[in-house]
Coordinates of C-alpha atoms in Angstrom, one line a residue:
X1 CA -9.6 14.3 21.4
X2 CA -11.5 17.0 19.3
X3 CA -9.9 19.2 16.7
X4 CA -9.6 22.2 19.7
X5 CA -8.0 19.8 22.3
X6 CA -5.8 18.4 19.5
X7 CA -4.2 22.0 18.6
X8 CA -3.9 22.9 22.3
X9 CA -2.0 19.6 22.9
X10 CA 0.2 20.8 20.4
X11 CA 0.8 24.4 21.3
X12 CA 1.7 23.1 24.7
X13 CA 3.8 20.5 23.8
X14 CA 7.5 21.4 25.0
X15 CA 8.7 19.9 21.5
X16 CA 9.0 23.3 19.7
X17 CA 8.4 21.5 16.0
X18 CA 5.5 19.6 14.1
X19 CA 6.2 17.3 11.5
X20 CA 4.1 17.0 8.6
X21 CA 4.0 14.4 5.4
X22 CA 2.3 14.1 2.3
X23 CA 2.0 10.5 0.1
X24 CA 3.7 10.5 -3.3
X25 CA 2.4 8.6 -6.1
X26 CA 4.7 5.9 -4.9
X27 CA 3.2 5.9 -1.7
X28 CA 6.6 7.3 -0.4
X29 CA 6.0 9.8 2.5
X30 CA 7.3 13.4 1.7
X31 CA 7.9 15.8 4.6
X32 CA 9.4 18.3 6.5
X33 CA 9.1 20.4 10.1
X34 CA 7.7 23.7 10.9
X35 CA 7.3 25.4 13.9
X36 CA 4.1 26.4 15.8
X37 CA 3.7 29.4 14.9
X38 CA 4.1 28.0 11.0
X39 CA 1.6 25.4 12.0
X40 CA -1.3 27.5 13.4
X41 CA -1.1 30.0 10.2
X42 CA -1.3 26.3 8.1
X43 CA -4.7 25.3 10.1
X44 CA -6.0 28.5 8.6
X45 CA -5.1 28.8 5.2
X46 CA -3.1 25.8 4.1
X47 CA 0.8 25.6 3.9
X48 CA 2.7 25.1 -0.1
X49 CA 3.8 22.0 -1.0
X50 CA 5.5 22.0 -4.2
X51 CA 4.1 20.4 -7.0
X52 CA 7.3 18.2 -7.8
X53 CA 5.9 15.8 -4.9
X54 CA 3.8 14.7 -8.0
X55 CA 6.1 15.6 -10.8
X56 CA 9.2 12.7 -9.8
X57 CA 9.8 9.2 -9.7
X58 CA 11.0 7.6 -6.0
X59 CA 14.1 8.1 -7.0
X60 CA 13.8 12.1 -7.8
X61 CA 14.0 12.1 -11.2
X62 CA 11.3 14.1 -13.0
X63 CA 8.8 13.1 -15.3
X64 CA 9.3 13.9 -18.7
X65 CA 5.7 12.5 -20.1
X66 CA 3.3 13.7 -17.1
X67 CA 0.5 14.9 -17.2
X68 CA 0.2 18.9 -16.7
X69 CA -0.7 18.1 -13.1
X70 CA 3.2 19.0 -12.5
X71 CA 6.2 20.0 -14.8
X72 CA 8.3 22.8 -16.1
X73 CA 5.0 24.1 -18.0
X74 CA 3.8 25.8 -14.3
X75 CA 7.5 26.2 -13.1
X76 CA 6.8 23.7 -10.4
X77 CA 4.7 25.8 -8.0
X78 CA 3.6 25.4 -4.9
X79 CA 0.1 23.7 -4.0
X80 CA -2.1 24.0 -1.0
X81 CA -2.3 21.1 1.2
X82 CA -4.3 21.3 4.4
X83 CA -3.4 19.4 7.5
X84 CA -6.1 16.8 8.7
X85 CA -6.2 17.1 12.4
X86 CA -7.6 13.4 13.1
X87 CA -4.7 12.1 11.6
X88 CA -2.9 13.5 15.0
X89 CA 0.1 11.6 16.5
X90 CA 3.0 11.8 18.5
X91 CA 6.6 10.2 17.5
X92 CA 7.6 8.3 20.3
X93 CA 11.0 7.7 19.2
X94 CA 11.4 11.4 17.8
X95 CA 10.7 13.1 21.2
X96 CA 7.4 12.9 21.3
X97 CA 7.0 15.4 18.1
X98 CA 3.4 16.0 17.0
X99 CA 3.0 14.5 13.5
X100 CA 0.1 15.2 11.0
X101 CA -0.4 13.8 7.5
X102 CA -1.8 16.2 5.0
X103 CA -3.5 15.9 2.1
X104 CA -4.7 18.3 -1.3
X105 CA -8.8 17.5 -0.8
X106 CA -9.6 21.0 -0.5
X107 CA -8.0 21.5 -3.8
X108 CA -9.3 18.2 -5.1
X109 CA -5.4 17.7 -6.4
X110 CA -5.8 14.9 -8.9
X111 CA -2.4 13.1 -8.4
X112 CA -2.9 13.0 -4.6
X113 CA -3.4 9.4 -3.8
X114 CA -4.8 10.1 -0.2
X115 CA -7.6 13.0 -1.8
X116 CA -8.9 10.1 -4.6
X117 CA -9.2 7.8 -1.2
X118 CA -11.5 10.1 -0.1
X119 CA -13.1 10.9 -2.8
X120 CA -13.6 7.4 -3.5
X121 CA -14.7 6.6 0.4
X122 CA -17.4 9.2 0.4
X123 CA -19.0 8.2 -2.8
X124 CA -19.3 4.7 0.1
X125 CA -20.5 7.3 2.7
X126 CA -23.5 8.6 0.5
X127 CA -24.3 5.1 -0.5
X128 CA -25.3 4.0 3.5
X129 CA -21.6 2.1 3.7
X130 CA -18.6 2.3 6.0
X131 CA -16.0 0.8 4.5
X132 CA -13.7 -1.4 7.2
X133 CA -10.2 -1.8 5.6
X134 CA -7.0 -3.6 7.0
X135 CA -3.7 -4.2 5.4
X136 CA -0.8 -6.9 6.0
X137 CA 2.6 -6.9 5.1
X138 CA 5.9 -9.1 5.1
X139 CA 8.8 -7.8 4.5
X140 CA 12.6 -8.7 4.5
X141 CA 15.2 -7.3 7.4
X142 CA 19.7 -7.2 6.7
X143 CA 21.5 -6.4 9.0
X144 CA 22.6 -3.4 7.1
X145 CA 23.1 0.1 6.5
X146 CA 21.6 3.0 3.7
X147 CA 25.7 2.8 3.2
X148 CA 26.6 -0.8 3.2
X149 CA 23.9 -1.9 1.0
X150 CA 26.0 0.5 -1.5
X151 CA 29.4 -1.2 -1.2
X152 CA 27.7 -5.0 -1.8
X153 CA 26.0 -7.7 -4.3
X154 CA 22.1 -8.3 -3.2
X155 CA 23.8 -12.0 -2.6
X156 CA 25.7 -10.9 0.4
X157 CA 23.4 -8.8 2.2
X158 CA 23.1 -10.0 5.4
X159 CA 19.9 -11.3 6.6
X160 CA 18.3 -10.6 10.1
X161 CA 18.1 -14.4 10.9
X162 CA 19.2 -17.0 8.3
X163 CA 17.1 -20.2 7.0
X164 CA 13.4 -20.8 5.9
X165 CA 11.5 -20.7 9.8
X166 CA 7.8 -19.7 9.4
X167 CA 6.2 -19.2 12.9
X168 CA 9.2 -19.0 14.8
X169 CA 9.2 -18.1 18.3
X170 CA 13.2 -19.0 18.2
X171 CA 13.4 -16.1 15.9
X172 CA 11.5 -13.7 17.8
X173 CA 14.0 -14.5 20.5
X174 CA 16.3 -13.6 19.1
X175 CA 15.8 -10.7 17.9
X176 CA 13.5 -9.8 20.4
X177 CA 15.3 -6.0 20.6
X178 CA 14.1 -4.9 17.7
X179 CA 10.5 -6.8 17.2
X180 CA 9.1 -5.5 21.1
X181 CA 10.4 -2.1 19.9
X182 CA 8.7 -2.1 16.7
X183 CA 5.1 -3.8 18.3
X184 CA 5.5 -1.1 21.0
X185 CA 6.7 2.0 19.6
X186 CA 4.0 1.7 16.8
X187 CA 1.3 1.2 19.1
X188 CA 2.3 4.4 20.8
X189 CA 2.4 5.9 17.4
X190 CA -1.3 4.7 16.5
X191 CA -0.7 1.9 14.1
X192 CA -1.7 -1.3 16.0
X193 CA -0.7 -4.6 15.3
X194 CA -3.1 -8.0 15.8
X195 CA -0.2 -10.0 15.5
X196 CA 4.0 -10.1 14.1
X197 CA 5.4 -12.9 13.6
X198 CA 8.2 -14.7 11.3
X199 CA 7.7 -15.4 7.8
X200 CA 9.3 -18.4 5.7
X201 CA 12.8 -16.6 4.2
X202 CA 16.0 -15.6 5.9
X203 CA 14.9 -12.7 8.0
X204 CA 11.5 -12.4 7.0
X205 CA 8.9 -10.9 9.3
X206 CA 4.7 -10.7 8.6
X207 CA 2.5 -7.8 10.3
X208 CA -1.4 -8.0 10.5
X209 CA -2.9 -4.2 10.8
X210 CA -5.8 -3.8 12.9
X211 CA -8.5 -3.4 10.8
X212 CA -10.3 0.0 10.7
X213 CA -12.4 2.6 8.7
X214 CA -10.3 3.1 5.8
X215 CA -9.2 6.4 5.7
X216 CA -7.4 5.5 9.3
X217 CA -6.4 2.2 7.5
X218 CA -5.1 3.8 4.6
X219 CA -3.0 6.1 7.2
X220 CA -2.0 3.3 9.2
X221 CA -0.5 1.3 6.4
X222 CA 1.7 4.1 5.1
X223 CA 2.6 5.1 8.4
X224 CA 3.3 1.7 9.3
X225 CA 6.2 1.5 6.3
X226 CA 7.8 4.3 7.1
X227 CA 8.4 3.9 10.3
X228 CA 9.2 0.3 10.7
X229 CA 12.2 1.6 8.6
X230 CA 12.9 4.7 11.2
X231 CA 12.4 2.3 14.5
X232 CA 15.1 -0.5 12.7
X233 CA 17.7 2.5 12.1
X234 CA 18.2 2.4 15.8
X235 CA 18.9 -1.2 15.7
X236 CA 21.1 -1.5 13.0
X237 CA 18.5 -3.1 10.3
X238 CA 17.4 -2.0 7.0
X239 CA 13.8 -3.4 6.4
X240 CA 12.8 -3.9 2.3
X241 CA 9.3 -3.4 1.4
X242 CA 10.3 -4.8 -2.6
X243 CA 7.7 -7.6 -3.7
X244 CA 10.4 -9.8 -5.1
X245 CA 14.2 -10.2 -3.8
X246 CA 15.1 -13.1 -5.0
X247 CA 14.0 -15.8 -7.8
X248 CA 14.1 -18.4 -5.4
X249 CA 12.0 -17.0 -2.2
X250 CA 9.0 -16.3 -2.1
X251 CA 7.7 -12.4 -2.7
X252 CA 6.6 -9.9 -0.1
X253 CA 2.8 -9.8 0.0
X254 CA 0.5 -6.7 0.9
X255 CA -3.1 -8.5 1.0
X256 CA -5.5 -6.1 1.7
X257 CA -8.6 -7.2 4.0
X258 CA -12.0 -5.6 3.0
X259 CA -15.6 -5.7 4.2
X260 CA -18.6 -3.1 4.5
X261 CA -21.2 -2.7 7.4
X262 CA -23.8 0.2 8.1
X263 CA -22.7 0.9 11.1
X264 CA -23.9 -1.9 13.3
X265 CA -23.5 -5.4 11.3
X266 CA -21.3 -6.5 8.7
X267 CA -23.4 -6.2 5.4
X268 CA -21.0 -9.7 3.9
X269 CA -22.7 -12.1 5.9
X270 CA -25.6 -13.8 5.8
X271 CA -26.4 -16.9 6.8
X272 CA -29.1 -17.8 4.6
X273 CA -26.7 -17.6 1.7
X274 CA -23.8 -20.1 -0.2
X275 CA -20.9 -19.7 1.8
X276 CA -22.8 -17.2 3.8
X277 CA -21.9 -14.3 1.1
X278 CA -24.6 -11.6 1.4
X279 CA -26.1 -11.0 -1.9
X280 CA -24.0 -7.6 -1.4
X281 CA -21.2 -9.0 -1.1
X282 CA -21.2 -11.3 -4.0
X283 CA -21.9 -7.9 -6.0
X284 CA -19.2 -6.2 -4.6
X285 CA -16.9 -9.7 -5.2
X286 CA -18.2 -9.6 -8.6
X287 CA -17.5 -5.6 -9.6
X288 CA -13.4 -6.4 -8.2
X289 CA -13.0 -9.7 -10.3
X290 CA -14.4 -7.3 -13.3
X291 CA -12.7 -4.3 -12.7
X292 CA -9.8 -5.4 -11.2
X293 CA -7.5 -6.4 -14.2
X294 CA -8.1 -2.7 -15.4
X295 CA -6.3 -1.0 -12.4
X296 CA -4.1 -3.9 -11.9
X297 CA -0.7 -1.4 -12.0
X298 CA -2.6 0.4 -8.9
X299 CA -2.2 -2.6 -6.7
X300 CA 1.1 -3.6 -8.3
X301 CA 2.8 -0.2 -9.7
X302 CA 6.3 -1.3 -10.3
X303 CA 8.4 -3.6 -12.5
X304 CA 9.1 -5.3 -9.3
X305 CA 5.2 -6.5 -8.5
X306 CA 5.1 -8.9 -11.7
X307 CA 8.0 -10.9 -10.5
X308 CA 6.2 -11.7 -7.4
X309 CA 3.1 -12.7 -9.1
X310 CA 4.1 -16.1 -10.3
X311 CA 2.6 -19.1 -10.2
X312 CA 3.6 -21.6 -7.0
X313 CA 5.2 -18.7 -5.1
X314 CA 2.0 -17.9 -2.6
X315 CA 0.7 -14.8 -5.1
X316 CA -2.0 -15.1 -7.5
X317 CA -1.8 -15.2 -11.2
X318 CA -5.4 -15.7 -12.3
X319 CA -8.2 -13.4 -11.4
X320 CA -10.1 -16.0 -9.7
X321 CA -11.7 -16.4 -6.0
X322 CA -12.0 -19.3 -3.3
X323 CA -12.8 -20.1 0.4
X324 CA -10.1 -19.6 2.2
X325 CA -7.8 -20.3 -0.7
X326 CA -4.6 -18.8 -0.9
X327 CA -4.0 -19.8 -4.3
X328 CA -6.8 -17.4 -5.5
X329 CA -6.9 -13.6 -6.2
X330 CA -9.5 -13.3 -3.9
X331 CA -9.4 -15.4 -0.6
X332 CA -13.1 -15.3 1.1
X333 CA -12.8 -15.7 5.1
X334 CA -15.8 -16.6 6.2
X335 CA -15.5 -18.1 9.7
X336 CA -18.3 -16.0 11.4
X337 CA -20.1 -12.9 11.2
X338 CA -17.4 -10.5 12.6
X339 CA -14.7 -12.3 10.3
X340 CA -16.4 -12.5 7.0
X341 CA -14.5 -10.4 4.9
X342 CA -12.3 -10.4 1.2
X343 CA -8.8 -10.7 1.5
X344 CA -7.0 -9.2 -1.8
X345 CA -3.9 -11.5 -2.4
X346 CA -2.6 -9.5 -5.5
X347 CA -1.1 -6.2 -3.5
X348 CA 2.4 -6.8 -2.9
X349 CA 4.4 -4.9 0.0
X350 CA 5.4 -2.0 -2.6
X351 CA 1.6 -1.2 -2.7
X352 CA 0.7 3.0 -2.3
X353 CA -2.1 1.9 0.7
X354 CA -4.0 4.7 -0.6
X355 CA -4.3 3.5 -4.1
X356 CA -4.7 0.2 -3.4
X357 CA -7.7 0.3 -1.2
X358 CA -9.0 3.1 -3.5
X359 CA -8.9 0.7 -6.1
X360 CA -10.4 -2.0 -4.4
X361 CA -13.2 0.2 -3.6
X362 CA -13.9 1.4 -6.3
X363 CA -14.3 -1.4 -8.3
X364 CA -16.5 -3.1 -5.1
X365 CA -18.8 -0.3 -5.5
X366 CA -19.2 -0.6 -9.0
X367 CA -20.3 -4.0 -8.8
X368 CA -22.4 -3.0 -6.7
X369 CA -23.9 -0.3 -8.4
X370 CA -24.6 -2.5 -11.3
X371 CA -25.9 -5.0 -9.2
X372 CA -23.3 -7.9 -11.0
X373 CA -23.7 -11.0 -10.0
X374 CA -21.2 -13.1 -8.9
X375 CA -21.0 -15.8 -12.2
X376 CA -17.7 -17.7 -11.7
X377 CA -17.7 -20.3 -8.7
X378 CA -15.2 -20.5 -6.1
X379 CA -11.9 -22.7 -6.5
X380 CA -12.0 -25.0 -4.4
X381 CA -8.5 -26.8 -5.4
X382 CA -5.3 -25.3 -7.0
X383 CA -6.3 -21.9 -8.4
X384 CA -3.5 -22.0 -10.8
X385 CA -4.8 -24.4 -12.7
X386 CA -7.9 -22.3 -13.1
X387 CA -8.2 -22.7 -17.3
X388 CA -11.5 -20.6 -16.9
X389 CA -9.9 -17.3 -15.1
X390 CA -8.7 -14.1 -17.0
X391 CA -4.3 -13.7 -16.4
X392 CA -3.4 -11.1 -14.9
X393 CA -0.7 -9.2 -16.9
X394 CA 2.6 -10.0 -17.1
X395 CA 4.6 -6.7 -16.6
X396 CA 3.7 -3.1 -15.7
X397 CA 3.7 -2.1 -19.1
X398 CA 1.0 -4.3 -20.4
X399 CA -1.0 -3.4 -17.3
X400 CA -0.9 0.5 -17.5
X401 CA -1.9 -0.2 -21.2
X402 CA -5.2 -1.9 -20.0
X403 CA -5.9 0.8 -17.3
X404 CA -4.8 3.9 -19.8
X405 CA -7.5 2.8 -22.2
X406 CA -10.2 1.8 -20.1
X407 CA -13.3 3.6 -20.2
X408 CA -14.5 2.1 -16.5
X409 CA -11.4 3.3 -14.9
X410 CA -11.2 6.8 -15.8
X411 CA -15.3 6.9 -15.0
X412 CA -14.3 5.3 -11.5
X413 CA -11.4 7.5 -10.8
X414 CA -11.5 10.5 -12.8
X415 CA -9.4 10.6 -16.1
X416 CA -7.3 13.3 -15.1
X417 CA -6.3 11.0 -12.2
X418 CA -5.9 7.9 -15.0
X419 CA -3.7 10.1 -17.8
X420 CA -1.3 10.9 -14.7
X421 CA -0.7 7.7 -13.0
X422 CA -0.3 6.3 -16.6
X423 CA 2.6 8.2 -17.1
X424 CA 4.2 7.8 -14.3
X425 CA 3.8 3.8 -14.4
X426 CA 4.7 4.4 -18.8
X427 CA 8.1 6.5 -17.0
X428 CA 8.7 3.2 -14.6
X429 CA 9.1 0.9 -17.5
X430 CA 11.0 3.5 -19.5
X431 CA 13.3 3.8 -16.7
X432 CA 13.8 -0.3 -16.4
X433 CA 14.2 -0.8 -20.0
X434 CA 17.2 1.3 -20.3
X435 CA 18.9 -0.8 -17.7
X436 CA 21.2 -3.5 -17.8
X437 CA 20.9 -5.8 -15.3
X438 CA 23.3 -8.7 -13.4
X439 CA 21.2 -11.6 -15.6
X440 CA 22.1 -9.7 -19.2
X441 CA 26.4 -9.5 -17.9
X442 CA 26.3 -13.1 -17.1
X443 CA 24.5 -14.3 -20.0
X444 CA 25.9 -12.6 -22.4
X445 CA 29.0 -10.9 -21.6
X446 CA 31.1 -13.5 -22.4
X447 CA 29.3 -16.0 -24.9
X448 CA 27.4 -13.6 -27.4

């Protein structure tokens, strides 16, 4: 549908309410309802969001070092977002409500995560590219409430399904309620799957994302989050999008998949090349295993992300790159033309979409840019025994020090952009280090 035949099918829609949604920093989706008459004055002019969208943490609690993008300095006022119309859906399991994410590009709001995608995308535009993007996740499922999980230990959670069973069509079976709803219902919503299935961990499930421009894909990621954890209300289950529950399983991945074409052909391949890699391609390759380690907390922004990245647990700890390795930072697929693509094995499920892939992007295109080449060879074997590789860092605080004082990736993403999400990953860590945790009572409550 065009942008007339999309308001029409609104204003005629017997649901008397739109719902709308911004991304957070977090990549947590912030909304609310209006009613039509609300929404055809917004299609005009814009509706006010306040600022304090960009001014707390995930859990609410506000910034004390941000940037003045948001804080008591400007009283937390309202900014402008304006609705995108091609981001139209309907909520099939919300009556059919017409839903619409929004975003602060007219502005050019430098803490929007979903503006500096486009921002980022354009600059891709301009240089003849579309950029084809598709995200994956696995995530846990317990049998559990928003008010159980409250009253409980993380050890007695209750899993969807119990036992290590990769691949399991058993599984499925059994809960085959909740997984038809959730491949169906998103569908309906716009987010389609290429595949679900079981991952190895009690109650784990995998989703493949088809694959996209993406802006779309960027959408259909953070759309896909939050509502796998609306459509699993119904059923009982609360789905966990952390990268690491437990020392002793492995963590939830977010890989992102990546390629570029002009329109017609996929600009990766060529078959005249090693490995078939396009001399673009091995540019772009080249700019990510450069840049990369300088935006690291965008692809793993919490204190969470570094407990997943550990050596033997199917995440990467070196920046390094292989042929279908999954030991590797960077996982080439290159089984034909259609398929050749990059698969980014650092994002974990706790990923913002939007930051990730403008991350990714970014640092692609600078390669590209500066025509790099591609100097470090493939792994072919265990790419944790890379000795040649840069490590990634170890925590979220030694990563946002890298990426607040690097020069490349405040001339990538703007340093208003960098000084911002700096502060609120510096606030993350903050926030941790003041905790006590279950490891610190057992180890020391009674012995020290």
């Amino acid at each position: 549908m065009n942008h007339k035949e999309i308001i029409n099918h609104v204003l005629k829609s017997p649901n008397p309410k739109v719902k709308l949604a911004i991304t957070d920093i977090d990549g947590v989706l912030r909304g609310k309802y209006i009613n039509k008459e609300k929404f055809q004055s917004a299609l005009e002019g814009g509706f006010g969001f306040c600022s304090v969208v960009f001014g707390w943490d995930s859990s609410d609690a506000l910034y004390n070092n941000s940037s003045p993008v948001a804080g008591w300095h400007n009283g937390y006022k309202d900014h402008i977002a304006e609705i995108d119309l091609s981001s139209y859906r309907q909520v099939p399991w919300d009556d059919e409500v017409s839903f619409f994410l929004a975003d602060f590009s007219q502005s050019n709001h430098q803490a929007c995560p979903r503006t500096l995608l486009k921002k980022i995308a354009h600059q891709a535009e301009n240089m003849g590219f579309q950029a084809l993007f598709s995200q994956e996740f696995e995530w846990f499922n317990f049998k559990e409430t928003n008010q159980s999980i409250y009253n409980k230990p993380p050890s007695e959670l209750q899993p969807l399904s119990n036992g290590m069973f990769g691949y399991s069509l058993l599984k499925l079976q059994q809960n085959h309620d909740y997984l038809n709803d959730l491949y169906n219902l998103l569908l309906q919503f716009n987010v389609p799957l290429e595949g679900l299935h079981t991952e190895t961990g009690p109650g784990v499930l995998e989703a493949a994302i088809y694959y996209t421009e993406i802006i779309e894909s960027a959408d259909r990621a953070s759309l896909f989050k939050a509502a796998t954890k609306e459509i699993a209300l119904k059923h009982g289950i609360m789905p966990t999008f952390m990268a690491k529950i437990s020392p002793d399983l492995p963590g939830s991945s977010g890989h992102v998949h990546q390629s570029l074409s002009d329109g017609k052909k996929n600009l990766f391949f060529d078959a005249n090349e090693t490995h078939c890699m396009s001399p673009l391609m091995q540019s772009y390759l080249a700019g990510q295993m450069k840049v990369l380690p300088e935006l690291l907390p965008m692809i793993a922004p919490t204190v969470n992300s570094y407990k997943r990245l550990v050596e033997g647990m199917w995440a990467p700890t070196i920046m390094n790159w292989g042929i279908d390795n999954r030991t590797t930072t960077f996982r080439v697929i290159n089984n034909s033309e259609k398929a050749m693509r990059i698969e980014a094995r650092a994002p974990g499920a706790d990923a913002n979409p939007y930051l990730a892939m403008a991350a990714l992007l970014a640092a692609g295109l600078y390669g590209i840019k500066h025509n790099l080449s591609l100097d470090t060879k493939a792994i072919a074997g265990n790419g944790y025994q890379d000795d040649n590789g840069e490590r990634l860092a170890p925590n979220l605080w030694q990563a946002t020090q890298k990426m607040k004082t690097s020069e490349i990736a405040c001339e990538l993403l703007g340093e208003e952009f960098i000084n911002h999400f700096s502060a609120t990953r510096e606030w993350e860590w903050q926030e941790y280090s003041k905790s006590v945790s279950d490891w610190e009572y057992k180890r020391y409550f009674e012995i020290i």
